[in-house]
């Protein structure tokens, strides 16, 4: 396989990413045409340096040609000459019509694809890291992106839940972070991309100031295996970006790490007809810790100021059959909500 060209900050010191979340592409239904048009509209308006698909690109149990339709989606950034990467979601390889290994093998051969299968001894397919080099020499890494496979469902004999990041994935991340820190002399500014949110996405909404909307329960695993704690301890990850919950688009700062949802881009998701589609955009600046983020809507408009949500404490999840929200429960901790600093 030919070596990929190194990603590099622009001459003006910026690097722009478009996150594409939850397309649920079926390959042939009318909604697919709207999905393709939405993605094209965002890419044409933003002209990013990098595109990240954060899972559920295809609706695995509905595609007549799952692999072919997955590659059709990857052709979207390719048509603009934009390099890209992806993480798998719980629907991408659903029912094993096409395995994650087969999808990754086909995709990773494409010249603009930076996704990798990752180590064989780490759970999942698609645990890997990509670095962005300096604008000056194109060699020294100045930023890093971590990608994780968050799996599908947890083993039912343990607990009924979405899958969690396994301990070997946490350990793999720590090793990569340590190596980059040793090379750079300090933690390298980093972002992390994956599909299923961490349990801390509940914490940031319940106990801290957030920006954006939460229209459905956070679909996170019921067990917490410590990835957020590892990121905080390593000191490199500035923000995490997920999808999975189609009508959530909020972000909030939790102890210095910004936990962000993307914006659902696909029209094949059920029950979200009134939720306008779009994509989250992220801009880094070389040599700076922090990032800017906004949402580019499919109609071309930009949302750069999302509604503020004030913490009200832990609220029990709303049962699916009930529309009325439950009364809030007082938080067990006494700390004040932390206002996220704009970067």
mmCIF file of C-alpha atoms in Angstrom:
data_model
loop_
_atom_site.group_PDB
_atom_site.id
_atom_site.type_symbol
_atom_site.label_atom_id
_atom_site.label_comp_id
_atom_site.label_asym_id
_atom_site.label_seq_id
_atom_site.Cartn_x
_atom_site.Cartn_y
_atom_site.Cartn_z
ATOM 1 C CA UNK A 1 0.000 0.000 0.000
ATOM 2 C CA UNK A 2 1.376 3.417 -0.988
ATOM 3 C CA UNK A 3 2.241 5.754 1.864
ATOM 4 C CA UNK A 4 -0.331 8.499 2.375
ATOM 5 C CA UNK A 5 0.641 12.131 1.986
ATOM 6 C CA UNK A 6 1.090 13.764 5.388
ATOM 7 C CA UNK A 7 -1.699 16.009 6.576
ATOM 8 C CA UNK A 8 -0.458 19.534 7.121
ATOM 9 C CA UNK A 9 -1.674 22.822 8.547
ATOM 10 C CA UNK A 10 -2.419 25.483 5.961
ATOM 11 C CA UNK A 11 0.001 28.321 5.346
ATOM 12 C CA UNK A 12 -2.195 30.547 7.511
ATOM 13 C CA UNK A 13 -1.803 28.061 10.397
ATOM 14 C CA UNK A 14 -5.349 26.658 10.337
ATOM 15 C CA UNK A 15 -6.730 23.175 9.778
ATOM 16 C CA UNK A 16 -10.453 22.615 9.198
ATOM 17 C CA UNK A 17 -12.398 19.387 9.741
ATOM 18 C CA UNK A 18 -15.967 18.515 8.792
ATOM 19 C CA UNK A 19 -17.595 15.789 10.911
ATOM 20 C CA UNK A 20 -20.242 13.786 9.051
ATOM 21 C CA UNK A 21 -22.512 11.859 11.400
ATOM 22 C CA UNK A 22 -25.200 9.214 10.973
ATOM 23 C CA UNK A 23 -25.993 9.181 7.269
ATOM 24 C CA UNK A 24 -27.817 5.813 7.503
ATOM 25 C CA UNK A 25 -27.428 5.456 3.752
ATOM 26 C CA UNK A 26 -29.506 2.683 2.195
ATOM 27 C CA UNK A 27 -28.481 3.075 -1.440
ATOM 28 C CA UNK A 28 -31.607 3.604 -3.474
ATOM 29 C CA UNK A 29 -34.367 5.166 -1.376
ATOM 30 C CA UNK A 30 -35.441 8.791 -2.059
ATOM 31 C CA UNK A 31 -34.028 10.000 1.244
ATOM 32 C CA UNK A 32 -30.546 9.009 0.074
ATOM 33 C CA UNK A 33 -30.613 11.723 -2.576
ATOM 34 C CA UNK A 34 -31.320 14.339 0.092
ATOM 35 C CA UNK A 35 -28.512 12.922 2.227
ATOM 36 C CA UNK A 36 -26.007 13.144 -0.624
ATOM 37 C CA UNK A 37 -27.113 16.695 -1.414
ATOM 38 C CA UNK A 38 -26.723 17.703 2.251
ATOM 39 C CA UNK A 39 -23.156 16.399 2.434
ATOM 40 C CA UNK A 40 -22.217 18.008 -0.874
ATOM 41 C CA UNK A 41 -23.648 21.337 0.251
ATOM 42 C CA UNK A 42 -21.529 21.328 3.417
ATOM 43 C CA UNK A 43 -18.338 20.291 1.642
ATOM 44 C CA UNK A 44 -18.768 22.911 -1.052
ATOM 45 C CA UNK A 45 -19.414 25.654 1.492
ATOM 46 C CA UNK A 46 -16.633 24.750 3.949
ATOM 47 C CA UNK A 47 -13.917 23.252 1.712
ATOM 48 C CA UNK A 48 -12.300 21.490 4.696
ATOM 49 C CA UNK A 49 -8.826 20.012 4.948
ATOM 50 C CA UNK A 50 -10.171 16.753 6.351
ATOM 51 C CA UNK A 51 -13.487 14.909 6.668
ATOM 52 C CA UNK A 52 -14.364 12.473 9.457
ATOM 53 C CA UNK A 53 -17.321 10.089 9.235
ATOM 54 C CA UNK A 54 -18.231 9.224 12.834
ATOM 55 C CA UNK A 55 -20.217 6.054 12.222
ATOM 56 C CA UNK A 56 -23.518 4.692 10.952
ATOM 57 C CA UNK A 57 -22.626 5.804 7.453
ATOM 58 C CA UNK A 58 -24.730 2.966 6.049
ATOM 59 C CA UNK A 59 -27.774 1.188 7.390
ATOM 60 C CA UNK A 60 -26.235 -2.247 7.410
ATOM 61 C CA UNK A 61 -29.427 -4.297 7.512
ATOM 62 C CA UNK A 62 -31.069 -2.353 4.678
ATOM 63 C CA UNK A 63 -28.333 -2.032 2.036
ATOM 64 C CA UNK A 64 -28.539 -4.428 -0.919
ATOM 65 C CA UNK A 65 -24.800 -3.871 -1.470
ATOM 66 C CA UNK A 66 -23.427 -2.775 1.877
ATOM 67 C CA UNK A 67 -19.786 -2.457 0.862
ATOM 68 C CA UNK A 68 -20.551 -0.805 -2.468
ATOM 69 C CA UNK A 69 -22.780 1.777 -0.831
ATOM 70 C CA UNK A 70 -20.224 2.473 1.893
ATOM 71 C CA UNK A 71 -17.663 3.203 -0.810
ATOM 72 C CA UNK A 72 -20.181 5.467 -2.567
ATOM 73 C CA UNK A 73 -20.211 7.660 0.527
ATOM 74 C CA UNK A 74 -16.420 7.751 0.727
ATOM 75 C CA UNK A 75 -16.432 8.978 -2.857
ATOM 76 C CA UNK A 76 -18.098 12.203 -1.708
ATOM 77 C CA UNK A 77 -14.989 13.795 -0.139
ATOM 78 C CA UNK A 78 -12.882 12.118 -2.824
ATOM 79 C CA UNK A 79 -14.772 14.033 -5.511
ATOM 80 C CA UNK A 80 -13.495 17.262 -3.934
ATOM 81 C CA UNK A 81 -9.972 15.926 -3.410
ATOM 82 C CA UNK A 82 -10.421 16.006 0.388
ATOM 83 C CA UNK A 83 -8.667 13.376 2.555
ATOM 84 C CA UNK A 84 -10.847 11.629 5.120
ATOM 85 C CA UNK A 85 -11.086 9.062 7.880
ATOM 86 C CA UNK A 86 -13.922 7.220 9.569
ATOM 87 C CA UNK A 87 -15.019 5.282 12.590
ATOM 88 C CA UNK A 88 -17.597 2.526 12.542
ATOM 89 C CA UNK A 89 -20.999 2.818 14.186
ATOM 90 C CA UNK A 90 -23.274 0.123 15.525
ATOM 91 C CA UNK A 91 -25.257 -0.065 12.261
ATOM 92 C CA UNK A 92 -22.427 -0.114 9.695
ATOM 93 C CA UNK A 93 -21.743 -3.852 9.850
ATOM 94 C CA UNK A 94 -25.128 -4.824 11.228
ATOM 95 C CA UNK A 95 -26.146 -8.480 10.709
ATOM 96 C CA UNK A 96 -22.638 -9.132 9.289
ATOM 97 C CA UNK A 97 -23.823 -8.658 5.719
ATOM 98 C CA UNK A 98 -20.345 -7.191 5.323
ATOM 99 C CA UNK A 99 -17.844 -7.296 8.155
ATOM 100 C CA UNK A 100 -15.927 -4.356 9.555
ATOM 101 C CA UNK A 101 -12.714 -6.053 8.421
ATOM 102 C CA UNK A 102 -13.954 -6.268 4.823
ATOM 103 C CA UNK A 103 -15.106 -2.664 4.799
ATOM 104 C CA UNK A 104 -11.844 -1.408 6.258
ATOM 105 C CA UNK A 105 -9.727 -3.461 3.866
ATOM 106 C CA UNK A 106 -11.525 -2.030 0.833
ATOM 107 C CA UNK A 107 -11.567 1.551 2.112
ATOM 108 C CA UNK A 108 -8.001 1.791 3.390
ATOM 109 C CA UNK A 109 -6.621 1.054 -0.107
ATOM 110 C CA UNK A 110 -8.109 4.293 -1.439
ATOM 111 C CA UNK A 111 -5.507 7.085 -1.813
ATOM 112 C CA UNK A 112 -7.378 9.726 0.207
ATOM 113 C CA UNK A 113 -8.492 7.402 3.013
ATOM 114 C CA UNK A 114 -6.485 7.686 6.238
ATOM 115 C CA UNK A 115 -8.458 5.078 8.196
ATOM 116 C CA UNK A 116 -6.632 1.965 9.384
ATOM 117 C CA UNK A 117 -7.693 -1.318 10.927
ATOM 118 C CA UNK A 118 -5.397 -0.753 13.881
ATOM 119 C CA UNK A 119 -3.570 -3.324 16.035
ATOM 120 C CA UNK A 120 -4.876 -6.894 16.026
ATOM 121 C CA UNK A 121 -4.561 -7.122 19.795
ATOM 122 C CA UNK A 122 -6.854 -4.153 20.428
ATOM 123 C CA UNK A 123 -10.622 -4.704 20.442
ATOM 124 C CA UNK A 124 -12.459 -3.538 17.342
ATOM 125 C CA UNK A 125 -11.586 -2.457 13.824
ATOM 126 C CA UNK A 126 -10.429 1.116 13.415
ATOM 127 C CA UNK A 127 -8.414 2.111 16.476
ATOM 128 C CA UNK A 128 -5.743 4.346 14.982
ATOM 129 C CA UNK A 129 -4.113 7.762 15.099
ATOM 130 C CA UNK A 130 -3.486 10.444 12.477
ATOM 131 C CA UNK A 131 -1.184 13.434 12.959
ATOM 132 C CA UNK A 132 -1.126 16.867 11.323
ATOM 133 C CA UNK A 133 2.265 18.299 10.455
ATOM 134 C CA UNK A 134 3.560 21.843 10.747
ATOM 135 C CA UNK A 135 2.802 24.268 7.928
ATOM 136 C CA UNK A 136 6.476 25.237 7.901
ATOM 137 C CA UNK A 137 8.235 21.944 7.231
ATOM 138 C CA UNK A 138 5.469 19.378 6.758
ATOM 139 C CA UNK A 139 7.288 17.017 9.104
ATOM 140 C CA UNK A 140 6.937 17.736 12.820
ATOM 141 C CA UNK A 141 3.507 16.687 14.155
ATOM 142 C CA UNK A 142 1.611 19.594 15.683
ATOM 143 C CA UNK A 143 -1.766 17.947 16.324
ATOM 144 C CA UNK A 144 -3.141 14.426 16.627
ATOM 145 C CA UNK A 145 -6.493 12.756 15.996
ATOM 146 C CA UNK A 146 -7.473 9.530 17.764
ATOM 147 C CA UNK A 147 -10.118 7.200 16.340
ATOM 148 C CA UNK A 148 -11.855 4.428 18.282
ATOM 149 C CA UNK A 149 -14.229 1.603 17.385
ATOM 150 C CA UNK A 150 -17.015 1.777 19.978
ATOM 151 C CA UNK A 151 -18.560 -1.494 18.790
ATOM 152 C CA UNK A 152 -22.240 -2.390 18.794
ATOM 153 C CA UNK A 153 -23.895 -4.119 21.737
ATOM 154 C CA UNK A 154 -22.357 -5.349 24.971
ATOM 155 C CA UNK A 155 -22.321 -9.081 25.766
ATOM 156 C CA UNK A 156 -25.810 -9.846 27.053
ATOM 157 C CA UNK A 157 -24.504 -12.163 29.758
ATOM 158 C CA UNK A 158 -22.778 -9.140 31.327
ATOM 159 C CA UNK A 159 -25.374 -6.381 30.923
ATOM 160 C CA UNK A 160 -27.880 -5.138 28.364
ATOM 161 C CA UNK A 161 -26.197 -2.039 27.016
ATOM 162 C CA UNK A 162 -24.398 -0.487 24.116
ATOM 163 C CA UNK A 163 -20.806 -1.655 23.958
ATOM 164 C CA UNK A 164 -18.125 0.147 25.928
ATOM 165 C CA UNK A 165 -14.549 0.907 25.048
ATOM 166 C CA UNK A 166 -12.508 -2.019 26.306
ATOM 167 C CA UNK A 167 -9.575 -1.605 28.655
ATOM 168 C CA UNK A 168 -7.124 -2.583 25.914
ATOM 169 C CA UNK A 169 -8.403 0.363 23.834
ATOM 170 C CA UNK A 170 -7.781 2.719 26.752
ATOM 171 C CA UNK A 171 -4.293 1.268 27.219
ATOM 172 C CA UNK A 172 -3.555 1.607 23.498
ATOM 173 C CA UNK A 173 -4.538 5.281 23.612
ATOM 174 C CA UNK A 174 -2.290 5.895 26.633
ATOM 175 C CA UNK A 175 0.686 4.349 24.819
ATOM 176 C CA UNK A 176 0.134 6.493 21.716
ATOM 177 C CA UNK A 177 -0.262 9.629 23.804
ATOM 178 C CA UNK A 178 2.876 8.897 25.822
ATOM 179 C CA UNK A 179 4.912 8.365 22.649
ATOM 180 C CA UNK A 180 3.743 11.647 21.119
ATOM 181 C CA UNK A 181 4.387 13.540 24.353
ATOM 182 C CA UNK A 182 7.899 12.114 24.604
ATOM 183 C CA UNK A 183 8.638 13.108 21.013
ATOM 184 C CA UNK A 184 7.172 16.618 21.317
ATOM 185 C CA UNK A 185 8.280 17.360 24.862
ATOM 186 C CA UNK A 186 4.712 18.148 25.932
ATOM 187 C CA UNK A 187 1.210 16.792 25.268
ATOM 188 C CA UNK A 188 0.289 17.361 21.624
ATOM 189 C CA UNK A 189 -3.073 19.124 21.017
ATOM 190 C CA UNK A 190 -5.432 16.284 20.139
ATOM 191 C CA UNK A 191 -9.032 15.463 19.224
ATOM 192 C CA UNK A 192 -10.841 12.121 19.477
ATOM 193 C CA UNK A 193 -13.544 10.773 17.178
ATOM 194 C CA UNK A 194 -15.870 7.812 17.791
ATOM 195 C CA UNK A 195 -19.522 6.875 17.412
ATOM 196 C CA UNK A 196 -21.145 6.005 20.747
ATOM 197 C CA UNK A 197 -20.801 8.745 23.387
ATOM 198 C CA UNK A 198 -19.013 8.231 26.679
ATOM 199 C CA UNK A 199 -21.073 8.172 29.909
ATOM 200 C CA UNK A 200 -19.573 11.586 30.695
ATOM 201 C CA UNK A 201 -21.847 13.100 28.034
ATOM 202 C CA UNK A 202 -24.600 12.691 30.634
ATOM 203 C CA UNK A 203 -22.457 14.343 33.299
ATOM 204 C CA UNK A 204 -21.595 17.403 31.251
ATOM 205 C CA UNK A 205 -25.264 18.022 30.382
ATOM 206 C CA UNK A 206 -26.572 17.440 33.896
ATOM 207 C CA UNK A 207 -23.951 19.314 35.910
ATOM 208 C CA UNK A 208 -22.304 21.874 33.623
ATOM 209 C CA UNK A 209 -23.240 24.607 31.172
ATOM 210 C CA UNK A 210 -23.717 23.283 27.642
ATOM 211 C CA UNK A 211 -24.551 24.755 24.263
ATOM 212 C CA UNK A 212 -26.989 23.109 21.867
ATOM 213 C CA UNK A 213 -29.925 20.749 22.251
ATOM 214 C CA UNK A 214 -30.566 17.373 23.852
ATOM 215 C CA UNK A 215 -33.743 15.929 22.379
ATOM 216 C CA UNK A 216 -33.121 12.307 23.312
ATOM 217 C CA UNK A 217 -31.415 10.271 25.983
ATOM 218 C CA UNK A 218 -27.659 9.845 25.707
ATOM 219 C CA UNK A 219 -27.176 6.391 24.186
ATOM 220 C CA UNK A 220 -23.987 5.598 26.082
ATOM 221 C CA UNK A 221 -22.804 2.321 27.595
ATOM 222 C CA UNK A 222 -23.892 1.534 31.147
ATOM 223 C CA UNK A 223 -20.363 0.668 32.212
ATOM 224 C CA UNK A 224 -17.618 3.283 32.368
ATOM 225 C CA UNK A 225 -14.201 1.870 31.540
ATOM 226 C CA UNK A 226 -12.189 5.031 32.091
ATOM 227 C CA UNK A 227 -11.415 6.516 28.684
ATOM 228 C CA UNK A 228 -12.353 10.040 29.736
ATOM 229 C CA UNK A 229 -10.230 9.757 32.874
ATOM 230 C CA UNK A 230 -7.293 8.565 30.765
ATOM 231 C CA UNK A 231 -7.677 11.506 28.398
ATOM 232 C CA UNK A 232 -7.763 13.947 31.287
ATOM 233 C CA UNK A 233 -4.693 12.370 32.871
ATOM 234 C CA UNK A 234 -2.713 12.362 29.621
ATOM 235 C CA UNK A 235 -3.538 16.023 29.006
ATOM 236 C CA UNK A 236 -3.605 15.973 25.215
ATOM 237 C CA UNK A 237 -7.252 15.541 24.115
ATOM 238 C CA UNK A 238 -9.044 18.897 23.884
ATOM 239 C CA UNK A 239 -12.334 17.617 22.503
ATOM 240 C CA UNK A 240 -14.265 14.466 21.635
ATOM 241 C CA UNK A 241 -16.743 14.172 18.758
ATOM 242 C CA UNK A 242 -19.508 11.575 18.502
ATOM 243 C CA UNK A 243 -22.806 10.859 16.759
ATOM 244 C CA UNK A 244 -25.265 8.032 17.482
ATOM 245 C CA UNK A 245 -28.007 10.156 19.097
ATOM 246 C CA UNK A 246 -29.562 11.780 16.056
ATOM 247 C CA UNK A 247 -31.306 14.770 17.636
ATOM 248 C CA UNK A 248 -28.594 15.811 20.078
ATOM 249 C CA UNK A 249 -26.058 18.404 18.952
ATOM 250 C CA UNK A 250 -24.796 19.927 22.194
ATOM 251 C CA UNK A 251 -21.297 20.452 23.495
ATOM 252 C CA UNK A 252 -19.979 21.263 26.932
ATOM 253 C CA UNK A 253 -16.693 21.547 28.794
ATOM 254 C CA UNK A 254 -16.020 18.845 31.384
ATOM 255 C CA UNK A 255 -12.839 19.502 33.369
ATOM 256 C CA UNK A 256 -11.118 21.057 30.372
ATOM 257 C CA UNK A 257 -12.233 18.603 27.679
ATOM 258 C CA UNK A 258 -15.060 19.660 25.381
ATOM 259 C CA UNK A 259 -17.514 16.823 24.783
ATOM 260 C CA UNK A 260 -19.226 17.482 21.448
ATOM 261 C CA UNK A 261 -21.973 15.897 19.413
ATOM 262 C CA UNK A 262 -21.936 16.264 15.662
ATOM 263 C CA UNK A 263 -25.075 17.126 13.735
ATOM 264 C CA UNK A 264 -26.922 14.279 12.018
ATOM 265 C CA UNK A 265 -26.534 14.516 8.250
ATOM 266 C CA UNK A 266 -28.709 11.644 6.992
ATOM 267 C CA UNK A 267 -32.424 11.624 6.168
ATOM 268 C CA UNK A 268 -33.011 7.899 6.751
ATOM 269 C CA UNK A 269 -33.217 8.154 10.527
ATOM 270 C CA UNK A 270 -36.698 7.484 11.908
ATOM 271 C CA UNK A 271 -38.704 10.106 13.787
ATOM 272 C CA UNK A 272 -36.448 13.112 13.203
ATOM 273 C CA UNK A 273 -38.145 14.627 10.181
ATOM 274 C CA UNK A 274 -38.273 18.104 11.764
ATOM 275 C CA UNK A 275 -34.630 18.104 12.864
ATOM 276 C CA UNK A 276 -32.696 19.985 10.185
ATOM 277 C CA UNK A 277 -29.609 18.227 8.889
ATOM 278 C CA UNK A 278 -26.077 19.556 8.869
ATOM 279 C CA UNK A 279 -22.498 18.870 9.966
ATOM 280 C CA UNK A 280 -20.201 20.036 12.743
ATOM 281 C CA UNK A 281 -17.123 21.952 11.633
ATOM 282 C CA UNK A 282 -13.917 22.187 13.692
ATOM 283 C CA UNK A 283 -11.008 24.537 13.117
ATOM 284 C CA UNK A 284 -7.586 24.162 14.739
ATOM 285 C CA UNK A 285 -4.761 26.676 14.776
ATOM 286 C CA UNK A 286 -1.173 25.487 14.781
ATOM 287 C CA UNK A 287 0.584 25.979 18.099
ATOM 288 C CA UNK A 288 -2.633 26.670 20.016
ATOM 289 C CA UNK A 289 -4.524 24.501 22.475
ATOM 290 C CA UNK A 290 -8.205 24.843 21.721
ATOM 291 C CA UNK A 291 -10.442 24.917 18.695
ATOM 292 C CA UNK A 292 -13.368 26.732 17.158
ATOM 293 C CA UNK A 293 -16.517 24.853 16.215
ATOM 294 C CA UNK A 294 -19.785 25.638 14.473
ATOM 295 C CA UNK A 295 -22.524 23.842 12.554
ATOM 296 C CA UNK A 296 -22.987 24.223 8.815
ATOM 297 C CA UNK A 297 -26.570 23.397 7.892
ATOM 298 C CA UNK A 298 -27.597 21.614 4.710
ATOM 299 C CA UNK A 299 -29.369 24.782 3.538
ATOM 300 C CA UNK A 300 -26.080 26.684 3.662
ATOM 301 C CA UNK A 301 -26.726 28.615 6.872
ATOM 302 C CA UNK A 302 -24.242 28.661 9.758
ATOM 303 C CA UNK A 303 -25.019 28.114 13.439
ATOM 304 C CA UNK A 304 -22.126 29.560 15.408
ATOM 305 C CA UNK A 305 -24.033 30.336 18.602
ATOM 306 C CA UNK A 306 -26.041 27.428 19.993
ATOM 307 C CA UNK A 307 -28.626 27.892 22.762
ATOM 308 C CA UNK A 308 -27.222 27.819 26.292
ATOM 309 C CA UNK A 309 -28.344 25.079 28.652
ATOM 310 C CA UNK A 310 -27.989 25.657 32.385
ATOM 311 C CA UNK A 311 -27.301 22.621 34.551
ATOM 312 C CA UNK A 312 -30.295 21.429 36.588
ATOM 313 C CA UNK A 313 -28.932 18.200 38.057
ATOM 314 C CA UNK A 314 -29.457 14.579 37.138
ATOM 315 C CA UNK A 315 -32.788 13.931 35.400
ATOM 316 C CA UNK A 316 -33.983 10.314 35.123
ATOM 317 C CA UNK A 317 -34.199 9.134 31.497
ATOM 318 C CA UNK A 318 -37.626 9.640 29.959
ATOM 319 C CA UNK A 319 -39.296 6.314 29.091
ATOM 320 C CA UNK A 320 -39.858 6.008 25.363
ATOM 321 C CA UNK A 321 -43.631 5.678 25.751
ATOM 322 C CA UNK A 322 -43.927 8.887 27.809
ATOM 323 C CA UNK A 323 -43.614 12.396 26.462
ATOM 324 C CA UNK A 324 -43.711 14.256 29.790
ATOM 325 C CA UNK A 325 -40.252 14.887 31.309
ATOM 326 C CA UNK A 326 -39.517 13.661 34.795
ATOM 327 C CA UNK A 327 -38.853 15.984 37.703
ATOM 328 C CA UNK A 328 -35.142 16.755 38.134
ATOM 329 C CA UNK A 329 -33.215 15.108 40.938
ATOM 330 C CA UNK A 330 -30.779 17.202 42.939
ATOM 331 C CA UNK A 331 -27.146 16.395 42.033
ATOM 332 C CA UNK A 332 -25.142 14.480 44.597
ATOM 333 C CA UNK A 333 -22.162 16.775 44.138
ATOM 334 C CA UNK A 334 -21.923 20.371 45.259
ATOM 335 C CA UNK A 335 -19.649 21.817 42.629
ATOM 336 C CA UNK A 336 -20.889 24.731 40.573
ATOM 337 C CA UNK A 337 -21.429 24.287 36.827
ATOM 338 C CA UNK A 338 -18.336 25.211 34.868
ATOM 339 C CA UNK A 339 -18.795 27.754 32.088
ATOM 340 C CA UNK A 340 -17.045 26.500 28.943
ATOM 341 C CA UNK A 341 -14.401 28.898 27.733
ATOM 342 C CA UNK A 342 -14.581 29.772 24.064
ATOM 343 C CA UNK A 343 -11.386 28.827 22.275
#
